[in-house]
């Protein structure tokens, strides 16, 4: 089944403890992206990747890192999480990075930083 | 910066009533996409519009792209409880990013 898989689905952790949210897609998609969703603020893009080894900042990249060493994986790294990074995170992918492609979303990761 | 205004922010209807959400931009859009997010779920792609004046239908859902390609609408005829969720529009910005509206949350009273 074609899908975008995120792990973990839920995580409660403490300030400063490094964490990684994994994202994997099995559709051979070129483009992958991370969003955070907060009430009243909609979907805000954190980072995106046009292809392997090509990443770029979105609208709210501060406090986050990403890497794209393989086409299927696009992990989101919080080196030193802070409470303002408590949010619902979505990974998304699309076939091509031409922006006329549907975005396929993972089920989301709810992070709580205490 | 680039942005798109989505209205209304919330809509509460009785089951069977119609519903419309609008997406408005000050600039001409190359395309527009619509997504639906059910409560507790993730955004799911519904449709993409590309041509000026384009109208597409999916069962009770009708999507329109304005003649000037600056606005779009999603109309649901005779809402059902399964239509509950948040509807987002998104378009391709000129900086290689998808620009998202803030969404319209639809509640349906049975």
XYZ file of N, CA and C in Angstrom:
672
model
N 0.846 -1.196 0.000
C 0.000 0.000 0.000
C 0.883 1.249 0.000
N 0.570 2.185 -0.907
C 1.312 3.437 -0.990
C 1.039 4.271 0.259
N 2.102 4.685 0.935
C 1.863 5.453 2.144
C 3.096 6.223 2.590
N 2.823 7.197 3.465
C 3.853 7.944 4.162
C 3.741 7.553 5.634
N 4.841 7.073 6.190
C 4.822 6.548 7.553
C 5.671 7.413 8.459
N 5.057 7.892 9.512
C 5.763 8.691 10.510
C 5.838 7.925 11.817
N 6.954 8.099 12.508
C 7.107 7.547 13.854
C 7.936 8.474 14.722
N 7.577 8.616 16.007
C 6.407 8.010 16.641
C 5.133 8.784 16.310
N 3.987 8.267 16.676
C 2.732 8.989 16.506
C 2.524 9.991 17.634
N 3.001 9.638 18.806
C 2.882 10.512 19.972
C 4.189 10.465 20.747
N 4.576 11.616 21.291
C 5.777 11.644 22.120
C 5.669 12.787 23.120
N 5.907 12.450 24.381
C 6.022 13.455 25.431
C 7.447 13.393 25.916
N 8.123 14.533 25.898
C 9.518 14.546 26.312
C 9.812 15.860 27.041
N 11.068 16.026 27.403
C 11.445 17.203 28.189
C 12.351 18.122 27.400
N 12.375 19.351 27.811
C 13.209 20.374 27.163
C 14.661 19.925 27.093
N 15.248 20.089 25.900
C 16.671 19.835 25.729
C 17.053 18.424 25.352
N 16.120 17.500 25.387
C 16.445 16.107 25.062
C 16.232 15.863 23.570
N 17.340 15.654 22.871
C 17.292 15.500 21.412
C 16.319 14.414 20.993
N 15.577 14.702 19.932
C 14.661 13.689 19.423
C 14.617 13.731 17.895
N 14.248 12.600 17.336
C 14.110 12.475 15.887
C 12.743 11.895 15.568
N 12.062 12.523 14.636
C 10.814 11.989 14.108
C 11.120 11.444 12.713
N 10.844 10.184 12.507
C 11.170 9.591 11.212
C 9.999 9.712 10.251
N 10.333 9.769 8.970
C 9.328 9.803 7.914
C 9.843 8.962 6.762
N 9.015 8.062 6.287
C 9.402 7.202 5.195
C 8.242 7.075 4.217
N 8.557 7.134 2.926
C 7.518 6.943 1.904
C 7.957 5.837 0.947
N 6.973 5.071 0.481
C 7.270 3.920 -0.383
C 6.781 4.130 -1.809
N 6.668 5.403 -2.220
C 6.116 5.729 -3.534
C 7.172 6.266 -4.499
N 8.436 6.225 -4.097
C 9.531 6.744 -4.920
C 9.338 8.232 -5.253
N 8.807 8.967 -4.293
C 8.554 10.388 -4.493
C 9.841 11.193 -4.371
N 9.954 12.201 -5.237
C 11.126 13.078 -5.187
C 11.028 14.083 -4.038
N 9.851 14.650 -3.881
C 9.673 15.787 -2.981
C 9.136 15.324 -1.636
N 9.756 15.808 -0.557
C 9.272 15.529 0.785
C 9.323 16.806 1.603
N 8.465 16.871 2.602
C 8.315 18.119 3.330
C 7.853 17.839 4.748
N 8.188 18.737 5.660
C 7.700 18.686 7.030
C 6.877 19.939 7.312
N 5.735 19.724 7.979
C 4.861 20.808 8.408
C 4.604 20.674 9.899
N 4.324 21.814 10.501
C 3.732 21.773 11.823
C 2.368 22.452 11.752
N 1.444 21.932 12.557
C 0.086 22.455 12.549
C -0.288 22.880 13.957
N -0.605 24.146 14.105
C -0.987 24.709 15.391
C -2.341 25.394 15.249
N -3.168 25.356 16.295
C -4.508 25.954 16.222
C -4.450 27.406 15.771
N -5.253 27.737 14.778
C -5.325 29.104 14.294
C -4.212 29.516 13.359
N -3.207 28.649 13.193
C -2.058 29.006 12.344
C -1.962 28.132 11.099
N -2.832 27.174 10.970
C -2.832 26.333 9.785
C -1.590 25.470 9.691
N -1.233 25.122 8.471
C -0.049 24.301 8.195
C 1.117 25.214 7.848
N 2.189 25.080 8.571
C 3.378 25.885 8.286
C 4.530 24.945 7.937
N 5.193 25.254 6.852
C 6.256 24.384 6.373
C 7.549 24.627 7.141
N 8.192 23.549 7.548
C 9.418 23.648 8.333
C 10.640 23.531 7.406
N 10.723 22.434 6.716
C 11.776 22.160 5.741
C 11.178 21.356 4.598
N 11.839 21.427 3.458
C 11.450 20.565 2.363
C 12.691 20.065 1.637
N 12.463 19.023 0.829
C 13.556 18.429 0.075
C 13.084 18.129 -1.340
N 13.809 18.653 -2.307
C 13.435 18.439 -3.705
C 13.914 17.072 -4.219
N 14.937 16.540 -3.576
C 15.450 15.226 -3.956
C 16.557 14.847 -2.978
N 17.186 13.712 -3.205
C 18.248 13.249 -2.304
C 19.337 14.312 -2.196
N 19.747 14.578 -0.957
C 20.814 15.539 -0.646
C 20.461 16.980 -0.990
N 19.191 17.258 -1.253
C 18.753 18.626 -1.544
C 17.665 19.014 -0.561
N 18.009 19.890 0.377
C 17.018 20.340 1.354
C 17.030 21.865 1.414
N 15.926 22.430 1.868
C 15.838 23.884 1.973
C 14.852 24.257 3.067
N 15.035 25.460 3.582
C 14.206 25.932 4.680
C 12.812 26.304 4.197
N 11.853 26.008 5.056
C 10.500 26.462 4.825
C 10.262 27.772 5.556
N 9.082 27.933 6.081
C 8.723 29.193 6.736
C 9.137 29.268 8.203
N 9.254 28.115 8.861
C 9.563 28.106 10.297
C 10.651 27.075 10.608
N 11.876 27.249 10.088
C 12.910 26.227 10.247
C 13.683 26.283 11.566
N 13.540 27.369 12.329
C 14.382 27.549 13.514
C 14.135 26.431 14.520
N 15.224 25.835 14.992
C 15.146 24.778 15.995
C 15.010 23.386 15.416
N 15.013 23.273 14.100
C 14.851 21.981 13.437
C 16.003 21.720 12.473
N 16.278 20.445 12.250
C 17.214 20.005 11.216
C 16.585 18.865 10.464
N 17.026 18.680 9.230
C 16.567 17.557 8.423
C 17.750 17.003 7.645
N 17.559 15.829 7.098
C 18.531 15.264 6.171
C 17.777 14.421 5.156
N 18.370 14.258 3.976
C 17.768 13.416 2.936
C 18.888 12.612 2.282
N 19.284 11.566 2.972
C 20.374 10.720 2.479
C 19.863 9.644 1.544
N 18.612 9.292 1.716
C 17.990 8.306 0.823
C 16.679 8.904 0.339
N 16.230 8.447 -0.797
C 15.023 9.024 -1.374
C 13.802 8.806 -0.495
N 13.714 7.650 0.149
C 12.495 7.305 0.867
C 12.400 7.933 2.258
N 13.526 8.388 2.848
C 13.496 8.837 4.237
C 13.804 10.322 4.382
N 13.102 10.946 5.302
C 13.291 12.391 5.524
C 13.047 12.677 7.011
N 14.023 12.356 7.860
C 13.828 12.552 9.299
C 13.865 14.016 9.714
N 13.102 14.324 10.731
C 13.075 15.660 11.333
C 13.754 15.566 12.691
N 14.760 16.403 12.911
C 15.564 16.345 14.129
C 15.371 17.619 14.938
N 15.069 17.420 16.213
C 15.030 18.544 17.147
C 16.207 18.361 18.090
N 17.249 19.151 17.887
C 18.489 18.972 18.646
C 18.296 19.304 20.121
N 17.582 20.370 20.394
C 17.341 20.796 21.773
C 15.905 21.311 21.864
N 14.954 20.380 21.979
C 13.536 20.767 21.921
C 13.162 21.754 23.023
N 12.246 22.647 22.692
C 11.737 23.602 23.669
C 10.205 23.551 23.648
N 9.563 24.034 24.702
C 8.092 23.947 24.784
C 7.367 24.564 23.592
N 7.952 25.588 22.943
C 7.259 26.196 21.806
C 7.285 25.312 20.557
N 7.922 24.170 20.659
C 7.889 23.202 19.565
C 6.835 22.112 19.801
N 6.084 22.278 20.874
C 4.929 21.401 21.088
C 3.934 21.655 19.966
N 3.608 20.614 19.233
C 2.773 20.807 18.047
C 2.411 19.456 17.441
N 1.588 19.529 16.392
C 1.275 18.367 15.576
C 2.099 18.486 14.296
N 2.884 17.452 14.004
C 3.799 17.488 12.870
C 3.342 16.510 11.793
N 3.419 16.982 10.553
C 3.086 16.135 9.414
C 4.243 16.096 8.429
N 4.510 14.895 7.947
C 5.411 14.710 6.831
C 4.556 14.521 5.582
N 5.017 15.051 4.469
C 4.271 14.915 3.224
C 5.238 14.648 2.086
N 4.736 14.007 1.048
C 5.571 13.761 -0.127
C 4.744 13.933 -1.386
N 5.438 14.201 -2.479
C 4.780 14.230 -3.779
C 5.744 13.691 -4.825
N 5.167 13.240 -5.932
C 5.943 12.542 -6.952
C 7.080 13.405 -7.481
N 6.751 14.631 -7.848
C 7.752 15.538 -8.405
C 7.724 16.827 -7.605
N 8.779 17.573 -7.707
C 8.869 18.855 -6.998
C 8.432 19.981 -7.908
N 7.294 19.798 -8.572
C 6.832 20.826 -9.503
C 5.606 21.554 -8.992
N 5.124 21.169 -7.816
C 4.039 21.873 -7.149
C 2.726 21.840 -7.897
N 2.602 20.979 -8.881
C 1.276 20.681 -9.398
C 0.947 19.223 -9.103
N 1.612 18.695 -8.083
C 1.425 17.316 -7.676
C 0.670 17.266 -6.357
N -0.202 16.302 -6.193
C -0.865 16.139 -4.894
C 0.152 15.809 -3.815
N -0.073 16.367 -2.640
C 0.749 16.043 -1.493
C 0.110 14.867 -0.747
N 0.943 13.875 -0.401
C 0.477 12.732 0.382
C 1.033 12.894 1.792
N 0.135 12.891 2.764
C 0.532 13.158 4.138
C 0.612 11.882 4.970
N 1.537 11.895 5.933
C 1.545 10.861 6.949
C 0.447 11.122 7.972
N 0.315 10.210 8.924
C -0.761 10.306 9.906
C -0.514 11.353 10.981
N 0.715 11.872 11.041
C 1.006 12.925 12.005
C 1.707 12.416 13.243
N 2.478 13.307 13.861
C 3.167 13.027 15.124
C 2.836 14.154 16.087
N 2.244 13.782 17.211
C 1.916 14.810 18.197
C 3.027 14.852 19.230
N 3.741 15.988 19.264
C 4.861 16.165 20.185
C 4.486 17.107 21.316
N 4.798 16.685 22.524
C 4.629 17.562 23.687
C 5.987 17.710 24.347
N 6.459 18.944 24.451
C 7.753 19.228 25.065
C 7.500 19.926 26.408
N 7.888 19.275 27.470
C 7.594 19.823 28.807
C 8.757 20.642 29.359
N 4.380 38.973 2.158
C 4.652 37.764 1.412
C 3.394 37.210 0.761
N 3.587 36.151 0.045
C 2.435 35.546 -0.614
C 1.498 34.952 0.410
N 0.233 35.107 0.179
C -0.733 34.509 1.074
C -2.053 34.342 0.350
N -2.867 33.505 0.943
C -4.197 33.290 0.413
C -5.172 33.350 1.588
N -6.270 34.056 1.370
C -7.269 34.241 2.400
C -8.370 33.211 2.215
N -8.659 32.483 3.262
C -9.708 31.475 3.163
C -10.846 31.868 4.097
N -12.058 31.915 3.575
C -13.220 32.289 4.376
C -14.403 31.378 4.089
N -15.260 31.149 5.085
C -15.121 31.609 6.468
C -14.124 30.746 7.231
N -13.804 31.148 8.433
C -12.900 30.349 9.254
C -13.633 29.132 9.822
N -14.890 29.351 10.193
C -15.723 28.276 10.732
C -17.094 28.348 10.073
N -17.745 27.202 9.954
C -19.111 27.154 9.454
C -19.819 25.999 10.145
N -20.998 26.325 10.650
C -21.809 25.322 11.337
C -23.107 25.206 10.552
N -23.448 24.013 10.078
C -24.655 23.851 9.271
C -25.483 22.690 9.801
N -26.753 22.695 9.417
C -27.609 21.537 9.673
C -27.399 20.541 8.539
N -27.437 19.300 8.877
C -27.310 18.274 7.840
C -28.341 18.529 6.748
N -27.899 18.465 5.507
C -28.791 18.734 4.385
C -28.631 20.126 3.801
N -28.061 21.046 4.585
C -27.806 22.392 4.066
C -26.567 22.379 3.185
N -26.451 23.402 2.367
C -25.272 23.539 1.524
C -24.180 24.291 2.268
N -22.955 24.147 1.765
C -21.792 24.784 2.387
C -20.840 25.246 1.294
N -20.264 26.435 1.485
C -19.266 26.924 0.534
C -18.105 27.562 1.291
N -16.905 27.256 0.870
C -15.713 27.917 1.377
C -14.983 28.563 0.212
N -14.359 29.712 0.485
C -13.727 30.497 -0.555
C -12.246 30.696 -0.260
N -11.491 30.742 -1.320
C -10.053 30.960 -1.224
C -9.736 32.145 -2.133
N -9.188 33.227 -1.569
C -8.957 34.442 -2.342
C -7.506 34.875 -2.268
N -6.979 35.269 -3.412
C -5.602 35.728 -3.493
C -5.560 37.092 -4.170
N -4.561 37.881 -3.841
C -4.385 39.179 -4.496
C -3.573 39.032 -5.787
N -2.978 37.862 -5.965
C -2.171 37.631 -7.162
C -2.744 36.473 -7.967
N -2.386 36.403 -9.221
C -2.837 35.324 -10.090
C -2.163 34.024 -9.685
N -2.951 32.984 -9.588
C -2.436 31.688 -9.158
C -2.214 30.776 -10.358
N -1.144 29.998 -10.309
C -0.895 29.050 -11.406
C -1.820 27.843 -11.292
N -2.099 27.457 -10.077
C -2.995 26.337 -9.843
C -3.525 26.444 -8.425
N -4.486 25.649 -8.076
C -4.942 25.608 -6.697
C -5.345 24.182 -6.357
N -4.991 23.777 -5.157
C -5.335 22.446 -4.684
C -6.264 22.578 -3.473
N -7.111 21.583 -3.313
C -7.998 21.524 -2.158
C -7.752 20.225 -1.402
N -7.736 20.350 -0.071
C -7.512 19.219 0.813
C -8.601 19.202 1.882
N -8.849 17.994 2.410
C -9.774 17.841 3.528
C -9.038 17.143 4.665
N -9.223 17.668 5.869
C -8.641 17.038 7.050
C -9.762 16.717 8.024
N -9.984 15.435 8.236
C -10.996 15.019 9.224
C -10.437 15.249 10.616
N -11.302 15.435 11.610
C -10.828 15.601 12.990
C -9.931 14.446 13.400
N -8.742 14.783 13.901
C -7.793 13.753 14.303
C -7.047 13.107 13.149
N -7.296 13.563 11.947
C -6.661 12.945 10.776
C -5.630 13.843 10.125
N -5.223 13.435 8.935
C -4.243 14.209 8.195
C -4.889 14.777 6.933
N -4.314 15.840 6.373
C -4.877 16.390 5.139
C -4.856 15.353 4.016
N -5.953 15.318 3.287
C -6.075 14.401 2.157
C -6.401 15.215 0.919
N -5.650 14.981 -0.123
C -5.833 15.710 -1.377
C -7.199 15.403 -1.974
N -7.912 16.473 -2.369
C -9.211 16.304 -3.017
C -9.107 16.514 -4.522
N -8.529 17.669 -4.917
C -8.549 18.016 -6.331
C -7.561 19.139 -6.616
N -7.204 19.281 -7.878
C -6.389 20.396 -8.326
C -7.088 21.074 -9.506
N -7.084 22.405 -9.496
C -7.628 23.188 -10.598
C -6.492 23.979 -11.219
N -6.498 24.050 -12.541
C -5.393 24.696 -13.243
C -5.877 25.774 -14.220
N -7.002 25.525 -14.857
C -7.444 26.418 -15.933
C -8.380 27.506 -15.432
N -8.307 28.659 -16.051
C -9.207 29.759 -15.750
C -10.656 29.328 -15.951
N -11.503 29.601 -14.931
C -12.918 29.267 -15.036
C -13.242 27.798 -14.890
N -12.243 27.011 -14.524
C -12.455 25.564 -14.444
C -13.451 25.195 -13.355
N -14.295 24.226 -13.649
C -15.259 23.683 -12.686
C -15.125 22.172 -12.700
N -14.944 21.595 -11.524
C -14.864 20.141 -11.411
C -15.816 19.672 -10.325
N -16.388 18.490 -10.540
C -17.335 17.957 -9.557
C -16.868 16.587 -9.077
N -17.078 16.353 -7.789
C -16.876 15.041 -7.199
C -18.131 14.769 -6.359
N -19.053 14.054 -6.920
C -20.315 13.741 -6.238
C -20.978 15.033 -5.757
N -21.069 15.268 -4.475
C -21.751 16.464 -3.976
C -20.830 17.679 -3.861
N -19.565 17.514 -4.206
C -18.589 18.598 -4.102
C -18.363 19.231 -5.468
N -18.424 20.565 -5.517
C -18.146 21.303 -6.748
C -17.021 22.290 -6.478
N -15.996 22.225 -7.305
C -14.826 23.075 -7.165
C -14.781 24.030 -8.359
N -14.488 25.309 -8.066
C -14.393 26.298 -9.131
C -13.106 27.087 -9.009
N -12.552 27.449 -10.151
C -11.402 28.330 -10.222
C -11.847 29.583 -10.965
N -11.630 30.742 -10.403
C -12.123 31.978 -10.984
C -11.536 32.287 -12.351
N -12.251 33.107 -13.085
C -11.807 33.476 -14.426
C -10.449 34.168 -14.396
N -10.221 34.968 -13.370
C -8.947 35.675 -13.246
C -7.896 34.844 -12.511
N -8.241 33.640 -12.114
C -7.351 32.734 -11.381
C -6.823 33.389 -10.100
N -7.690 34.171 -9.454
C -7.313 34.769 -8.176
C -8.166 34.244 -7.039
N -9.167 33.442 -7.355
C -9.994 32.890 -6.297
C -10.532 31.534 -6.699
N -10.942 30.803 -5.675
C -11.475 29.465 -5.897
C -12.517 29.192 -4.827
N -13.404 28.280 -5.109
C -14.421 27.915 -4.126
C -14.655 26.421 -4.130
N -15.099 25.957 -2.986
C -15.525 24.561 -2.815
C -16.942 24.608 -2.276
N -17.848 24.010 -2.983
C -19.254 24.004 -2.591
C -19.686 22.566 -2.336
N -20.316 22.340 -1.192
C -20.861 21.015 -0.883
C -22.384 21.125 -0.871
N -23.027 20.317 -1.658
C -24.488 20.288 -1.719
C -25.015 19.271 -0.715
N -26.038 19.676 0.038
C -26.698 18.764 0.981
C -25.692 18.053 1.878
N -25.091 18.823 2.784
C -24.032 18.280 3.631
C -24.493 17.049 4.405
N -23.518 16.202 4.697
C -23.737 15.022 5.528
C -22.725 15.067 6.665
N -22.963 14.266 7.686
C -22.044 14.271 8.836
C -20.651 13.814 8.422
N -20.554 13.071 7.357
C -19.238 12.630 6.871
C -18.434 13.767 6.258
N -19.069 14.928 6.031
C -18.361 16.077 5.467
C -17.625 16.886 6.537
N -17.833 16.532 7.792
C -17.186 17.263 8.890
C -15.669 17.229 8.730
N -15.044 18.385 8.975
C -13.596 18.458 8.891
C -13.173 19.865 8.538
N -11.891 20.007 8.264
C -11.340 21.286 7.847
C -10.903 21.189 6.400
N -11.305 22.165 5.616
C -10.992 22.199 4.183
C -9.937 23.278 3.936
N -8.857 22.863 3.318
C -7.748 23.762 3.031
C -7.589 23.954 1.527
N -7.236 25.170 1.152
C -6.765 25.392 -0.207
C -5.257 25.626 -0.135
N -4.574 25.339 -1.225
C -3.129 25.534 -1.297
C -2.755 25.808 -2.741
N -1.739 26.631 -2.937
C -1.300 26.897 -4.300
C 0.213 26.978 -4.331
N 0.764 26.834 -5.531
C 2.209 26.858 -5.717
C 2.686 28.295 -5.777
N 3.476 28.712 -4.789
C 4.032 30.047 -4.785
C 5.188 30.154 -5.751
N 5.647 31.389 -5.970
C 6.731 31.580 -6.930
C 8.104 31.330 -6.319
N 8.143 30.880 -5.067
C 9.411 30.540 -4.433
C 9.497 29.036 -4.190
N 8.857 28.283 -5.032
C 8.883 26.822 -4.994
C 8.337 26.274 -3.678
N 7.335 26.940 -3.135
C 6.687 26.435 -1.933
C 5.186 26.393 -2.146
N 4.567 25.482 -1.441
C 3.111 25.453 -1.412
C 2.646 26.465 -0.375
N 1.738 27.345 -0.752
C 1.172 28.331 0.157
C -0.202 27.835 0.573
N -0.421 27.742 1.882
C -1.663 27.165 2.396
C -2.571 28.233 2.985
N -3.870 28.084 2.728
C -4.848 28.857 3.464
C -4.956 28.313 4.886
N -5.594 29.085 5.768
C -5.718 28.648 7.156
C -6.832 27.620 7.351
N -7.636 27.415 6.347
C -8.650 26.386 6.416
C -10.007 26.889 6.877
N -11.037 26.169 6.477
C -12.406 26.395 6.945
C -12.855 25.141 7.654
N -13.217 25.293 8.934
C -13.692 24.143 9.702
C -15.202 24.023 9.562
N -15.653 22.880 9.127
C -17.076 22.630 8.921
C -17.604 21.683 9.991
N -18.640 22.117 10.681
C -19.360 21.265 11.626
C -20.757 21.028 11.067
N -21.267 19.811 11.165
C -22.575 19.454 10.634
C -23.425 18.872 11.747
N -24.555 19.513 12.014
C -25.494 18.992 13.011
C -26.391 17.951 12.381
N -26.463 16.757 12.972
C -27.312 15.705 12.379
C -28.796 16.004 12.573
